[in-house]
CSV table of C-alpha atoms in Angstrom, one decimal:
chain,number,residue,atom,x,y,z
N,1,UNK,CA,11.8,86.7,14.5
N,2,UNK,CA,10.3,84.4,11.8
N,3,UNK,CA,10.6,80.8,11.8
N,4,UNK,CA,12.6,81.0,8.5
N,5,UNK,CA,15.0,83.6,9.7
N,6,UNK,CA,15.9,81.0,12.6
N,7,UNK,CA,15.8,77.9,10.5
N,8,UNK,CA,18.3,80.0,8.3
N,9,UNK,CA,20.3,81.4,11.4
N,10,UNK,CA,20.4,77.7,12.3
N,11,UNK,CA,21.5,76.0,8.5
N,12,UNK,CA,24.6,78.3,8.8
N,13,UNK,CA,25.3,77.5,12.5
N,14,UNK,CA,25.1,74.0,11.2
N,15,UNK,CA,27.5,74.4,8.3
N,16,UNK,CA,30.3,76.3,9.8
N,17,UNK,CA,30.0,73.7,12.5
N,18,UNK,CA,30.2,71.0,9.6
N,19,UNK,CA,33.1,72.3,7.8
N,20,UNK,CA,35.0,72.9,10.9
N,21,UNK,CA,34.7,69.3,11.9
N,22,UNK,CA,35.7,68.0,8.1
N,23,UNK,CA,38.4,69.9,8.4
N,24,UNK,CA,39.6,68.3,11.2
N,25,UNK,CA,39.0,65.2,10.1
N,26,UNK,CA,41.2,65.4,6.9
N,27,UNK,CA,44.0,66.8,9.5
N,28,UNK,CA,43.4,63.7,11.1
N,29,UNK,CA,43.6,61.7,7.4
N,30,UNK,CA,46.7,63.6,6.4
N,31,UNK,CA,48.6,62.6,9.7
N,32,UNK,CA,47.7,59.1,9.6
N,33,UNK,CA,48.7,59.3,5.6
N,34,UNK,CA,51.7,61.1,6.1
N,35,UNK,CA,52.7,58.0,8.6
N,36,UNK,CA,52.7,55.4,5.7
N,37,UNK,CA,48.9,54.4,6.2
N,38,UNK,CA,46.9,53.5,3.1
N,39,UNK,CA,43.5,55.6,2.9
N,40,UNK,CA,41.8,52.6,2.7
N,41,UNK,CA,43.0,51.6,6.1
N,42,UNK,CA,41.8,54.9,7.2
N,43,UNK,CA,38.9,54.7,6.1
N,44,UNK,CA,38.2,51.8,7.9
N,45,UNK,CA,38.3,52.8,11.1
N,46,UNK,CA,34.7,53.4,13.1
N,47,UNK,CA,35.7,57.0,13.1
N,48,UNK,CA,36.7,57.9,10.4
N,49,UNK,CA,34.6,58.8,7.0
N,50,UNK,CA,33.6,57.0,4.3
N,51,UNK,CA,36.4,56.4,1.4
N,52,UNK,CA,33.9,58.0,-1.0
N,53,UNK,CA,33.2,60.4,1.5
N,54,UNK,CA,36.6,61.3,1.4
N,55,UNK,CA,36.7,61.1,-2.7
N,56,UNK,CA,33.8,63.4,-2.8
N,57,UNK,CA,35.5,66.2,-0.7
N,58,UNK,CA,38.9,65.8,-3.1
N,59,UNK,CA,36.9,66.5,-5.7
N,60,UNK,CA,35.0,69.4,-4.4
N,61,UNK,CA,37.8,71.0,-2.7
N,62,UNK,CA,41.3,71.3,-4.7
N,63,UNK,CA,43.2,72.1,-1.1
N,64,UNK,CA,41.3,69.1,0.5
N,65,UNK,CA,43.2,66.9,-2.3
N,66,UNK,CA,46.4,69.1,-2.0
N,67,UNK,CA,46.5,68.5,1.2
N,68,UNK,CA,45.6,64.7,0.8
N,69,UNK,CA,48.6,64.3,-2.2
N,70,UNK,CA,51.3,65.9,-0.1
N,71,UNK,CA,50.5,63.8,3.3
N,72,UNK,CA,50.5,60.8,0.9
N,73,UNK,CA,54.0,62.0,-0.5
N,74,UNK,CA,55.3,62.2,3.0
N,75,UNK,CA,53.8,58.6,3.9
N,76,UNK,CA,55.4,57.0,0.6
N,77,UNK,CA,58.9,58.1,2.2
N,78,UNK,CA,58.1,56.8,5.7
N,79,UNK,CA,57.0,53.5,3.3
N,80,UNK,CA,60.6,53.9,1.9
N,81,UNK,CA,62.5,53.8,4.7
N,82,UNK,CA,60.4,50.8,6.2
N,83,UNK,CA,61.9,49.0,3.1
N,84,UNK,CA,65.7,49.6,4.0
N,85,UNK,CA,64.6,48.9,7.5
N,86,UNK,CA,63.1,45.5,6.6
N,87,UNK,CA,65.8,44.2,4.0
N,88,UNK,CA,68.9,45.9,7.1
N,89,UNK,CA,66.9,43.5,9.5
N,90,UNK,CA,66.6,40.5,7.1
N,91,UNK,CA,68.9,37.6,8.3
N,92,UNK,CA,69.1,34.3,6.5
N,93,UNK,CA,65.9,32.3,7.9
N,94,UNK,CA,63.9,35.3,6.8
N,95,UNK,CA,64.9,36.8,3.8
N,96,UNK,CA,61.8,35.0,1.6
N,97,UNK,CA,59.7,37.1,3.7
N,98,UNK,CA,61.3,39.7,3.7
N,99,UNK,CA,62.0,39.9,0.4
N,100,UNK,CA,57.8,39.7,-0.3
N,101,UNK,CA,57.3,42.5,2.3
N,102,UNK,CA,59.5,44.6,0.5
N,103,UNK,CA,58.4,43.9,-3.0
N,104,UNK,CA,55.0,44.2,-2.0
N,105,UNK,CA,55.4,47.7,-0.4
N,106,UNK,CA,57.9,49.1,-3.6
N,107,UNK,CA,54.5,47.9,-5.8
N,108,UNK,CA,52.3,50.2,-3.9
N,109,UNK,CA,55.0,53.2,-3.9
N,110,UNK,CA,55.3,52.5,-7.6
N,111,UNK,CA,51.2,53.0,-7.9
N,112,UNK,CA,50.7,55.7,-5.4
N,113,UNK,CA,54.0,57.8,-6.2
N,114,UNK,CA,54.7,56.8,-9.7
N,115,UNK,CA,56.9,60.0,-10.7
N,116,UNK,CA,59.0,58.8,-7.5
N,117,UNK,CA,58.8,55.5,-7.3
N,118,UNK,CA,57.9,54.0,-10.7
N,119,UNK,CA,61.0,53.2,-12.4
N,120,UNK,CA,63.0,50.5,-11.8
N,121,UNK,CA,66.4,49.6,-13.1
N,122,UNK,CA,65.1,48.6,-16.5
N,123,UNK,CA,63.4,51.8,-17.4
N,124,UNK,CA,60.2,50.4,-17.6
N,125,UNK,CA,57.3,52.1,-15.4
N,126,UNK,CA,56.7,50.3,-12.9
N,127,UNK,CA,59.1,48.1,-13.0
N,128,UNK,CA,60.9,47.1,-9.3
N,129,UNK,CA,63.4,45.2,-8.3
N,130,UNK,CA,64.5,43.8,-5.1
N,131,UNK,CA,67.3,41.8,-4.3
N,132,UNK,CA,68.4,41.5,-0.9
């Protein structure tokens, strides 16, 4: 056998074994996504790729950012019900803060999942409101 034929027998070893392991890696991104996590936050762990890592393979691979879109979907919801959970738990000393920590989490649903979240009371996109 040439040395080509096993360098070649070897390449594809390598990328099956590649593509197996990115694959399991954006299960791993969706699950941590779909739990309310910000891909940036994901991205920052030590074991996880790079966030342009993770941009290039969206780009490349429609399912990769399918897949991506609907685990951030899920995570906006779990992001949802944190809000009622935060503003249920508020009592009287804490309501400034919790207040902000609602605010500041219907602003990100409003970027990430504007069709969803994006419209407040007023019409306007983007436009949130929080009284509690």
């Amino acid at each position: 056998m040439s040395a080509n034929c096993e360098q070649d027998k070897w390449n594809a070893i390598s990328s099956v074994s590649a593509h197996y392991q990115r694959d399991q890696t954006v299960d791993a991104i969706c699950d941590l996504l779909a739990q309310g996590m910000s891909l940036v936050s994901i991205c920052r762990k030590p074991e996880m790729p790079s966030l342009a890592a993770v941009a290039n393979w969206q780009r490349a691979n429609p399912e990769i950012a399918r897949q991506l879109w609907e685990a951030r979907a899920q995570g906006c919801d779990v992001i949802a019900e944190d809000c009622l959970r935060i503003a249920d738990e508020a009592t009287p000393v804490d309501v400034q803060v919790a207040r902000l920590r609602v605010a500041t989490r219907l602003r990100l649903l409003a970027a990430w999942s504007p069709q969803q979240y994006g419209k407040g009371e007023s019409g306007e996109k983007g436009a949130v409101q929080v009284f509690i």
